[in-house]
Coordinates of C-alpha atoms and ligand atoms in Angstrom, one line a residue:
M4 CA -53.0 -76.5 158.6
I5 CA -56.1 -75.0 160.8
K6 CA -59.4 -77.2 161.3
K7 CA -62.6 -75.7 161.8
M8 CA -66.4 -76.5 161.3
F9 CA -68.0 -75.5 158.2
S10 CA -71.8 -75.6 158.0
A11 CA -72.6 -76.9 154.3
G12 CA -76.3 -76.0 155.1
T13 CA -78.9 -74.0 157.4
L14 CA -79.6 -77.1 159.3
A15 CA -76.0 -78.0 159.7
I16 CA -74.7 -79.3 163.7
M17 CA -72.1 -77.7 164.7
L18 CA -69.9 -80.6 166.9
G19 CA -66.8 -80.3 168.6
V20 CA -64.2 -82.0 166.4
S21 CA -60.6 -82.4 167.0
A22 CA -57.9 -84.3 165.4
Q23 CA -58.2 -88.1 167.1
A24 CA -57.6 -91.0 165.9
A25 CA -60.7 -92.1 165.0
G26 CA -60.9 -89.2 163.1
P27 CA -64.1 -86.7 163.0
K28 CA -67.9 -87.6 162.9
V29 CA -70.1 -86.0 160.6
T30 CA -73.6 -86.5 160.0
V31 CA -75.3 -86.3 156.7
N32 CA -78.9 -85.1 156.5
L33 CA -81.2 -85.9 153.2
N34 CA -83.7 -83.7 153.1
P35 CA -85.8 -84.9 149.9
A36 CA -88.1 -82.2 147.7
E37 CA -91.8 -82.3 146.8
K38 CA -90.7 -81.8 143.5
P39 CA -87.3 -83.1 142.9
E40 CA -84.9 -81.4 140.3
V41 CA -83.1 -84.3 137.9
I42 CA -79.7 -84.8 137.6
S43 CA -79.3 -84.3 133.9
K44 CA -77.4 -87.4 132.9
E45 CA -75.3 -85.5 130.3
I46 CA -73.4 -84.5 133.3
Y47 CA -71.6 -87.5 132.7
G48 CA -71.0 -86.4 129.0
Q49 CA -67.1 -86.8 127.5
F50 CA -65.4 -85.1 125.4
A51 CA -62.7 -86.6 121.9
E52 CA -60.7 -83.9 120.0
H53 CA -58.1 -84.5 117.3
L54 CA -55.8 -84.0 120.0
G55 CA -52.4 -86.5 120.6
T56 CA -53.9 -90.3 120.8
C57 CA -57.3 -89.5 121.9
I58 CA -59.1 -90.7 118.7
Y59 CA -56.4 -92.0 116.8
G60 CA -54.2 -95.1 118.8
G61 CA -57.3 -94.2 121.5
L62 CA -60.4 -94.5 119.9
W63 CA -60.0 -95.4 116.7
V64 CA -57.2 -97.7 115.1
G65 CA -58.9 -98.2 111.8
K66 CA -60.4 -101.5 110.5
D67 CA -56.9 -103.4 109.2
S68 CA -55.3 -103.0 112.5
P69 CA -54.0 -106.0 114.6
I70 CA -55.4 -104.7 117.8
A71 CA -58.6 -106.1 118.1
N72 CA -61.7 -103.6 116.9
T73 CA -65.2 -103.4 115.4
D74 CA -65.2 -101.3 112.4
G75 CA -62.0 -99.6 113.4
Y76 CA -62.9 -98.4 117.1
R77 CA -60.9 -100.5 119.5
N78 CA -62.9 -103.1 121.1
D79 CA -61.3 -103.0 124.7
V80 CA -61.9 -99.1 124.7
L81 CA -65.6 -99.6 123.6
E82 CA -66.3 -102.3 126.2
A83 CA -65.2 -100.2 128.9
L84 CA -67.0 -97.0 127.8
R85 CA -70.1 -99.2 127.5
E86 CA -69.8 -99.6 131.1
L87 CA -69.3 -95.7 131.5
K88 CA -73.1 -95.0 129.9
V89 CA -71.7 -92.3 128.1
P90 CA -74.8 -89.9 127.7
V91 CA -73.1 -87.6 125.4
L92 CA -70.0 -87.4 123.6
R93 CA -68.4 -83.7 122.3
W94 CA -66.2 -84.0 118.9
P95 CA -64.1 -82.8 116.7
G96 CA -62.8 -80.0 119.2
G97 CA -61.8 -77.8 121.1
C98 CA -59.4 -75.8 119.7
F99 CA -59.2 -78.3 116.7
A100 CA -63.2 -77.7 115.7
D101 CA -62.2 -74.0 114.9
E102 CA -59.5 -75.3 111.6
Y103 CA -61.8 -78.7 110.6
H104 CA -63.3 -79.1 107.3
W105 CA -65.6 -81.4 107.5
L106 CA -65.6 -81.9 104.0
D107 CA -62.2 -83.1 104.3
G108 CA -63.2 -86.2 106.5
I109 CA -65.7 -87.5 104.1
G110 CA -65.6 -90.2 101.3
P111 CA -63.3 -92.4 100.0
K112 CA -60.1 -92.4 102.9
E113 CA -57.3 -92.6 100.3
N114 CA -59.2 -89.2 98.5
R115 CA -59.3 -87.3 101.9
P116 CA -56.7 -84.5 102.2
R117 CA -54.0 -84.5 104.4
M118 CA -54.4 -81.1 107.2
V119 CA -51.5 -80.1 110.3
N120 CA -52.7 -80.0 113.5
N121 CA -51.8 -76.5 114.4
N122 CA -53.3 -76.3 117.8
W123 CA -51.9 -79.8 119.3
G124 CA -48.0 -80.3 118.2
G125 CA -48.2 -80.0 114.8
T126 CA -49.3 -83.3 113.9
V127 CA -50.3 -84.3 110.2
E128 CA -53.9 -85.3 110.6
D129 CA -54.9 -88.0 107.6
N130 CA -58.9 -87.0 108.1
S131 CA -59.5 -90.7 108.4
F132 CA -61.9 -90.3 111.6
G133 CA -64.8 -88.0 110.2
T134 CA -68.3 -87.3 110.3
H135 CA -69.4 -91.3 109.7
E136 CA -67.2 -92.3 111.7
F137 CA -68.0 -90.3 114.7
F138 CA -71.6 -90.9 114.6
N139 CA -71.3 -94.2 114.1
L140 CA -69.0 -94.3 117.1
C141 CA -72.1 -92.5 119.0
E142 CA -74.3 -95.1 117.8
L143 CA -71.9 -98.0 119.2
L144 CA -71.9 -96.2 122.6
G145 CA -75.4 -95.2 122.6
A146 CA -74.2 -91.4 123.1
E147 CA -75.9 -88.4 122.2
P148 CA -73.4 -86.9 119.4
Y149 CA -72.4 -83.1 120.4
L150 CA -70.9 -81.3 117.3
S151 CA -68.8 -78.4 117.4
G152 CA -68.9 -76.4 114.8
N153 CA -65.9 -74.5 113.0
V154 CA -66.7 -70.4 113.0
G155 CA -63.0 -69.1 113.7
S156 CA -61.8 -70.3 110.1
G157 CA -65.1 -71.9 108.5
S158 CA -67.9 -69.7 106.6
V159 CA -71.7 -70.2 107.6
E160 CA -71.9 -71.9 104.5
E161 CA -70.1 -74.6 105.4
L162 CA -71.4 -75.1 108.8
A163 CA -75.3 -75.2 107.5
K164 CA -74.1 -77.9 105.1
W165 CA -72.8 -79.7 108.0
V166 CA -76.2 -79.9 109.4
E167 CA -77.9 -80.6 106.4
Y168 CA -75.6 -83.6 105.6
I169 CA -76.3 -85.2 108.8
T170 CA -79.6 -84.8 109.2
A171 CA -81.7 -84.3 106.1
E172 CA -83.6 -86.9 104.5
D173 CA -83.4 -85.6 100.9
G174 CA -81.1 -82.6 99.0
P175 CA -77.5 -82.6 97.8
M176 CA -76.1 -82.9 101.0
A177 CA -78.2 -85.9 102.0
Q178 CA -77.3 -87.3 98.6
L179 CA -73.6 -86.7 98.9
R180 CA -74.1 -88.6 102.7
K181 CA -75.9 -91.8 100.8
E182 CA -73.0 -91.8 98.5
N183 CA -71.0 -91.7 100.7
G184 CA -72.8 -95.2 102.5
R185 CA -75.1 -94.0 105.0
E186 CA -78.9 -93.7 103.4
K187 CA -80.7 -92.9 106.9
P188 CA -79.9 -89.5 108.2
W189 CA -78.4 -89.3 111.7
H190 CA -79.7 -87.5 114.8
L191 CA -78.1 -84.3 116.1
K192 CA -79.3 -82.8 118.9
Y193 CA -76.3 -80.6 120.0
L194 CA -74.6 -78.0 117.8
G195 CA -71.7 -75.8 119.7
V196 CA -71.4 -72.9 117.3
G197 CA -67.6 -72.4 117.6
N198 CA -65.4 -73.2 120.6
E199 CA -63.4 -70.9 123.2
S200 CA -64.1 -67.8 120.5
W201 CA -62.5 -65.4 122.7
G202 CA -59.2 -67.7 122.1
C203 CA -58.0 -70.3 120.0
G204 CA -61.5 -69.8 118.5
G205 CA -61.2 -66.2 116.8
N206 CA -60.3 -64.0 119.4
F207 CA -63.3 -62.1 119.0
T208 CA -64.5 -59.8 122.0
P209 CA -67.9 -60.8 123.2
E210 CA -70.0 -58.3 121.4
Y211 CA -68.4 -59.3 118.3
Y212 CA -69.1 -62.8 118.7
A213 CA -72.4 -62.5 119.8
N214 CA -73.0 -60.9 116.3
V215 CA -71.2 -64.0 114.3
Y216 CA -73.3 -66.6 116.6
R217 CA -76.6 -64.6 115.9
R218 CA -75.8 -65.0 112.1
Y219 CA -74.1 -68.5 112.0
Q220 CA -77.1 -70.1 114.0
T221 CA -79.4 -68.8 111.7
Y222 CA -78.6 -70.9 108.6
C223 CA -78.3 -74.2 110.7
R224 CA -82.2 -75.5 110.1
N225 CA -84.1 -78.1 111.7
F226 CA -84.4 -80.8 108.7
N227 CA -87.0 -83.6 108.9
G228 CA -87.9 -83.3 112.4
N229 CA -84.6 -83.2 114.0
K230 CA -84.6 -80.5 116.8
L231 CA -81.2 -78.9 117.3
F232 CA -79.7 -77.4 121.0
K233 CA -77.6 -74.6 120.3
I234 CA -75.0 -74.0 121.9
A235 CA -72.5 -70.9 122.5
S236 CA -69.3 -70.7 123.0
G237 CA -68.7 -69.4 126.3
A238 CA -66.6 -68.0 128.7
S239 CA -63.6 -69.2 130.4
D240 CA -63.3 -69.3 134.3
Y241 CA -63.7 -66.2 135.9
D242 CA -64.9 -64.0 132.6
Y243 CA -68.0 -62.8 133.7
N244 CA -67.9 -60.0 131.1
W245 CA -68.2 -62.5 128.1
T246 CA -71.6 -64.1 130.0
E247 CA -73.1 -61.3 130.5
V248 CA -72.9 -59.7 127.4
M249 CA -73.6 -63.0 125.6
M250 CA -77.1 -63.5 127.8
K251 CA -77.7 -59.5 126.8
N252 CA -77.2 -60.0 123.5
A253 CA -78.2 -63.3 122.2
K254 CA -79.9 -64.9 124.4
R255 CA -83.0 -65.5 122.6
F256 CA -81.3 -67.5 119.9
M257 CA -79.3 -69.9 122.2
N258 CA -80.5 -73.3 123.9
G259 CA -77.1 -73.5 125.6
L260 CA -74.0 -71.2 127.0
S261 CA -70.7 -73.1 127.7
L262 CA -68.1 -72.5 130.4
H263 CA -64.9 -73.9 130.9
Y264 CA -62.6 -74.4 133.7
Y265 CA -59.7 -76.4 134.2
T266 CA -58.2 -77.5 137.2
V267 CA -54.6 -76.0 136.4
V268 CA -52.1 -74.2 138.2
G269 CA -52.0 -71.5 135.8
W270 CA -51.4 -71.1 132.1
S271 CA -47.9 -69.8 131.5
G272 CA -45.2 -72.1 132.8
S273 CA -44.9 -75.8 134.4
K274 CA -48.6 -77.4 135.2
T275 CA -46.4 -79.0 137.2
S276 CA -46.2 -82.7 137.7
A277 CA -49.4 -85.5 137.6
T278 CA -48.2 -88.0 139.6
Q279 CA -45.3 -86.1 141.5
F280 CA -46.9 -83.8 144.1
S281 CA -46.5 -83.1 147.9
D282 CA -49.5 -82.8 150.3
E283 CA -49.8 -79.5 150.4
D284 CA -50.2 -79.7 146.3
Y285 CA -52.7 -82.1 147.0
Y286 CA -55.3 -80.0 148.9
W287 CA -54.2 -77.2 147.1
T288 CA -55.5 -79.2 143.9
L289 CA -59.1 -80.0 145.8
G290 CA -59.1 -76.1 146.6
K291 CA -58.7 -75.4 143.1
C292 CA -61.3 -77.9 141.9
L293 CA -63.9 -76.6 144.3
E294 CA -64.0 -73.3 143.2
I295 CA -65.7 -74.3 140.2
G296 CA -68.9 -74.0 142.4
D297 CA -68.3 -70.7 143.1
V298 CA -67.2 -70.0 139.6
V299 CA -71.1 -71.6 138.1
R300 CA -72.8 -69.9 140.7
R301 CA -71.5 -66.8 139.6
H302 CA -72.2 -67.1 136.0
C303 CA -75.6 -68.6 136.8
D304 CA -76.5 -65.3 138.9
I305 CA -75.7 -63.6 136.0
M306 CA -77.6 -66.1 133.3
D307 CA -80.6 -65.6 136.1
R308 CA -80.6 -62.0 135.7
Y309 CA -81.5 -62.3 132.0
D310 CA -83.2 -65.3 132.0
K311 CA -85.4 -66.0 134.8
E312 CA -87.5 -69.4 133.8
K313 CA -83.8 -70.9 133.2
K314 CA -84.6 -71.3 129.6
V315 CA -80.7 -71.4 128.8
A316 CA -78.5 -74.3 129.9
L317 CA -75.2 -73.7 131.3
L318 CA -72.9 -76.5 130.1
V319 CA -69.4 -77.0 131.3
D320 CA -68.4 -78.3 128.2
E321 CA -64.7 -78.5 129.1
W322 CA -63.2 -79.2 132.8
G323 CA -60.6 -81.4 134.5
T324 CA -57.5 -81.7 135.5
W325 CA -54.6 -80.4 133.3
W326 CA -51.0 -81.1 134.4
D327 CA -47.6 -81.3 132.4
E328 CA -47.3 -84.0 129.7
E329 CA -45.9 -87.3 130.7
P330 CA -41.9 -87.1 130.6
G331 CA -41.2 -88.8 127.1
T332 CA -44.3 -88.4 125.6
I333 CA -44.8 -85.5 122.6
K334 CA -45.1 -81.9 123.2
G335 CA -48.6 -80.6 122.5
H336 CA -50.2 -83.9 123.1
L337 CA -51.3 -83.2 126.5
Y338 CA -50.7 -87.1 127.6
Q339 CA -51.2 -86.9 131.2
Q340 CA -51.2 -90.0 133.9
N341 CA -54.0 -89.6 136.8
T342 CA -53.8 -90.7 140.1
M343 CA -56.2 -90.9 142.9
R344 CA -55.8 -87.0 143.4
D345 CA -57.3 -86.9 139.9
A346 CA -60.2 -89.3 141.3
M347 CA -60.7 -86.9 144.1
V348 CA -61.2 -83.7 141.8
A349 CA -63.5 -86.0 139.7
A350 CA -65.9 -86.5 142.6
L351 CA -65.8 -83.3 144.2
S352 CA -66.6 -81.8 140.8
L353 CA -69.3 -83.9 140.1
N354 CA -70.7 -83.2 143.2
T355 CA -70.8 -79.9 142.8
F356 CA -72.2 -80.0 139.1
H357 CA -75.3 -81.6 141.0
K358 CA -75.9 -79.1 143.0
F359 CA -76.7 -76.6 140.0
T360 CA -78.7 -79.2 138.4
D361 CA -81.8 -76.6 138.0
R362 CA -79.4 -74.7 135.3
V363 CA -76.3 -76.6 134.4
K364 CA -77.6 -79.8 132.0
M365 CA -74.3 -80.8 130.7
T366 CA -70.5 -81.2 131.2
N367 CA -67.9 -82.9 129.3
I368 CA -64.4 -84.0 131.0
A369 CA -61.8 -83.9 129.1
Q370 CA -60.9 -85.6 127.5
I371 CA -62.1 -89.4 127.0
A372 CA -59.1 -90.9 126.0
N373 CA -55.2 -90.3 126.3
V374 CA -55.8 -86.6 126.8
L375 CA -56.1 -84.6 130.1
Q376 CA -58.0 -86.0 132.6
S377 CA -59.1 -89.2 130.3
M378 CA -61.2 -92.0 131.2
V379 CA -58.9 -94.4 129.4
L380 CA -54.8 -94.7 128.5
T381 CA -53.6 -96.8 125.6
K382 CA -50.4 -97.9 124.3
G383 CA -50.2 -100.4 121.3
D384 CA -52.9 -103.1 122.3
K385 CA -53.1 -102.5 126.2
M386 CA -55.3 -100.1 127.9
V387 CA -55.3 -99.2 131.4
L388 CA -58.7 -97.9 133.3
T389 CA -57.8 -94.3 135.3
P390 CA -59.1 -93.9 138.8
T391 CA -61.4 -90.8 137.5
Y392 CA -63.0 -93.8 135.4
Y393 CA -63.7 -95.8 138.3
V394 CA -65.3 -92.6 139.7
F395 CA -67.7 -92.3 136.9
K396 CA -68.6 -95.9 136.8
M397 CA -69.4 -95.4 140.7
Y398 CA -71.3 -92.3 139.9
V399 CA -73.6 -94.0 137.2
L400 CA -76.8 -94.6 139.2
H401 CA -77.2 -90.8 139.6
Q402 CA -77.6 -90.0 136.0
D403 CA -80.7 -89.2 135.2
A404 CA -81.9 -89.6 139.4
N405 CA -84.0 -87.2 141.5
L406 CA -81.3 -85.0 143.5
I407 CA -81.7 -85.4 147.4
P408 CA -80.4 -82.2 148.8
L409 CA -78.8 -82.9 152.0
T410 CA -76.8 -81.1 154.7
L411 CA -73.7 -82.0 156.4
N412 CA -71.4 -80.8 159.2
T413 CA -67.6 -81.6 158.7
P414 CA -64.3 -79.9 159.4
V415 CA -62.7 -77.8 156.5
R416 CA -59.2 -77.6 155.9
K417 CA -57.3 -74.4 154.8
V418 CA -55.5 -74.5 152.1
R419 CA -52.5 -72.2 149.6
Q420 CA -54.2 -69.1 148.5
G421 CA -57.1 -68.6 150.9
R422 CA -58.9 -71.5 150.1
E423 CA -61.1 -73.9 152.4
V424 CA -61.9 -77.6 151.5
P425 CA -64.1 -79.5 153.6
T426 CA -63.0 -82.9 154.6
I427 CA -66.7 -84.7 153.9
S428 CA -68.4 -83.9 150.7
A429 CA -71.3 -85.9 149.8
T430 CA -74.3 -86.2 147.0
A431 CA -77.2 -88.0 146.7
S432 CA -80.0 -89.1 144.6
E433 CA -83.1 -91.3 143.8
K434 CA -84.2 -93.5 140.9
N435 CA -86.9 -96.6 140.6
G436 CA -86.6 -96.6 144.2
V437 CA -82.9 -97.0 144.8
V438 CA -81.1 -94.4 146.8
T439 CA -77.4 -93.4 145.8
I440 CA -75.2 -91.5 148.1
S441 CA -71.5 -90.7 147.4
L442 CA -69.1 -89.6 150.0
T443 CA -65.8 -88.4 149.4
N444 CA -63.3 -88.1 152.6
I445 CA -60.0 -86.1 151.1
D446 CA -58.0 -86.2 154.7
L447 CA -54.8 -88.1 153.5
T448 CA -54.5 -89.9 157.0
E449 CA -57.6 -89.9 159.2
P450 CA -60.4 -92.2 158.8
C451 CA -63.9 -90.5 159.5
E452 CA -67.4 -91.6 160.6
I453 CA -70.4 -90.7 159.2
E454 CA -74.0 -91.2 160.0
I455 CA -77.1 -90.8 158.0
P456 CA -80.5 -90.9 159.1
L457 CA -82.5 -92.3 156.5
D458 CA -86.4 -91.4 157.8
R459 CA -86.8 -88.6 155.7
L460 CA -86.6 -90.8 152.4
G461 CA -90.2 -92.9 153.5
L462 CA -88.2 -96.1 152.6
T463 CA -90.8 -98.9 153.0
G464 CA -89.8 -102.4 154.6
K465 CA -86.6 -103.0 155.8
P466 CA -83.7 -101.4 153.5
A467 CA -80.6 -102.6 152.7
V468 CA -77.3 -100.9 151.7
T469 CA -74.2 -102.3 149.1
G470 CA -71.4 -100.3 148.6
E471 CA -68.0 -99.9 146.6
I472 CA -65.0 -97.8 147.7
L473 CA -61.9 -96.3 145.6
T474 CA -58.6 -95.8 147.7
S475 CA -55.4 -96.6 147.4
A476 CA -52.3 -96.5 149.8
K477 CA -51.0 -94.0 148.5
I478 CA -52.7 -90.6 147.1
G479 CA -50.2 -90.4 143.9
D480 CA -50.9 -94.2 143.2
Y481 CA -51.7 -94.5 139.6
N482 CA -53.0 -97.4 137.3
D483 CA -49.8 -97.8 134.5
F484 CA -49.4 -100.8 131.6
G485 CA -46.9 -102.3 133.7
D486 CA -49.2 -102.3 136.8
P487 CA -52.9 -101.9 135.2
D488 CA -54.7 -102.5 138.9
K489 CA -53.2 -100.8 141.4
V490 CA -56.2 -98.2 141.8
G491 CA -59.4 -100.2 141.6
V492 CA -63.0 -100.6 142.8
K493 CA -63.4 -102.5 145.6
V494 CA -66.5 -104.0 147.2
F495 CA -67.7 -102.2 150.5
D496 CA -69.3 -104.0 152.9
K497 CA -68.8 -101.8 156.4
A498 CA -71.4 -99.9 156.0
K499 CA -74.5 -100.6 158.4
I500 CA -78.0 -99.5 158.9
E501 CA -79.6 -99.8 162.3
K502 CA -82.9 -98.3 163.5
N503 CA -83.0 -96.5 160.1
V504 CA -79.7 -94.5 160.2
L505 CA -76.9 -95.7 158.1
R506 CA -73.3 -95.6 159.9
L507 CA -69.9 -96.2 158.6
T508 CA -66.3 -95.3 158.7
M509 CA -65.0 -94.0 155.5
P510 CA -60.9 -94.7 155.5
A511 CA -58.6 -91.7 154.7
K512 CA -58.4 -90.8 151.0
S513 CA -61.5 -92.5 149.9
I514 CA -64.3 -92.0 147.8
V515 CA -67.5 -94.4 148.6
S516 CA -70.8 -95.0 147.1
L517 CA -73.7 -96.7 148.4
A518 CA -77.1 -97.7 146.9
I519 CA -79.8 -98.4 149.5
K520 CA -82.9 -100.0 148.8
Ligands
LIG23 O1 -58.9 -79.6 126.0 C1 -58.0 -79.2 125.4 C2 -58.0 -77.6 125.2 O2 -58.3 -77.1 126.2 C3 -59.0 -77.3 124.1 O3 -58.9 -77.7 122.6 C4 -59.5 -76.3 124.3 O4 -60.6 -75.7 123.9 C5 -59.3 -75.8 125.5 O5 -58.4 -74.8 125.6

């Protein structure tokens, strides 16, 4: 491993740093803007698909379950998610969305037809969680619903009527909704027109999909003052041509274009274990994760050429780690464990999204429960919070806060496949007079001394700092049903402010969030 200095911004100072016991010294310079960009709270969005036990067992157990619930939603999961202030929830897929027929998921449960979930293990879906159950969940969580509409195997009429059913006050669809127990329309802002239309959503070419998108969205109407934010299915990873064609052919019909990027070893063969990995694998993972910054940049550059005013948002509506399923779990259910490595991926990804607040207005980590890089894992009546959950909790103060741009000097590590990973990453924001600074030290063995001059913040009075830290003895540590509290957030009281400079030593493999006021 070679270490060299890396400048994250033009103001960075190149310091001679060597691998000493005390670790490197890094200065973080905060540069508040006169007109700050707001970190859209929807960057902290979630995604729930009919996949494995995400919905059934994870969020929903039904009213008659012995597991403590409110109208069928698990109480423990509801309580945990409320702490995250989930701003938006995407549903029902994913690949499931393009095989989902919403009319099968309304009305008396016993009359709802069953279907085979072809994408995810051939599980039989009984449609007991449908439109009403989803919208009511969003109300319970205070989250904005994000509906993913069926384009691949559904009709224009079907999608148009779904919007009418949900949002109209009068008319045949509103009447049907009322007969099913919901008098008032729901609010629906985010409407996705298809998912992964280049793949499981229909295997379209971008040219063909652009036309299909234009047609479908035409008939999705704004009823009774409800205003849809229409989202076209976007590219996967490095497919820049998809973004180019969509922007060229359909820009004026969309409010947002999506992008999917997973931290995954590869799409064929083993995706490797979530819990058994070498140090080298760990550092590689962070390199792959951080590449999302280059990918987003390149998609944004294309969008900039067609949309200088940034009217169309980029929504990274699926991201996160994708490992092999846990041994002994059902193939196709994507149930994976979640270690401190995943927490690092979450923190670095969120830090990266903050850098694109002018274009990236929403992201949705995949997925909220029991699938891929989830917030919670459940087994029967038990629930554990994952290390990733704790990162989202530590970052809550960044939601809808004013971004404070920063520069820092940090060593970087070269990792497999020629990628480079900065040892220290940071992000900062301000809201209601509270400045929040979140930092990661990815090094597995070395602590790092950090200093942050506060003079540019214009704080009045004597500023005080409080902090939280997420770390663990081993990077592969995780929470499981037999050991639910192995990884958790602790108070961090080692940050001190002297003469308007904030100083702290970040332990190896740690994530720290500080609030200053
Ligand atoms: O999140 C799991 C799957 O990943 C989604 O269903 C699909 O959109 C993507 O390929």
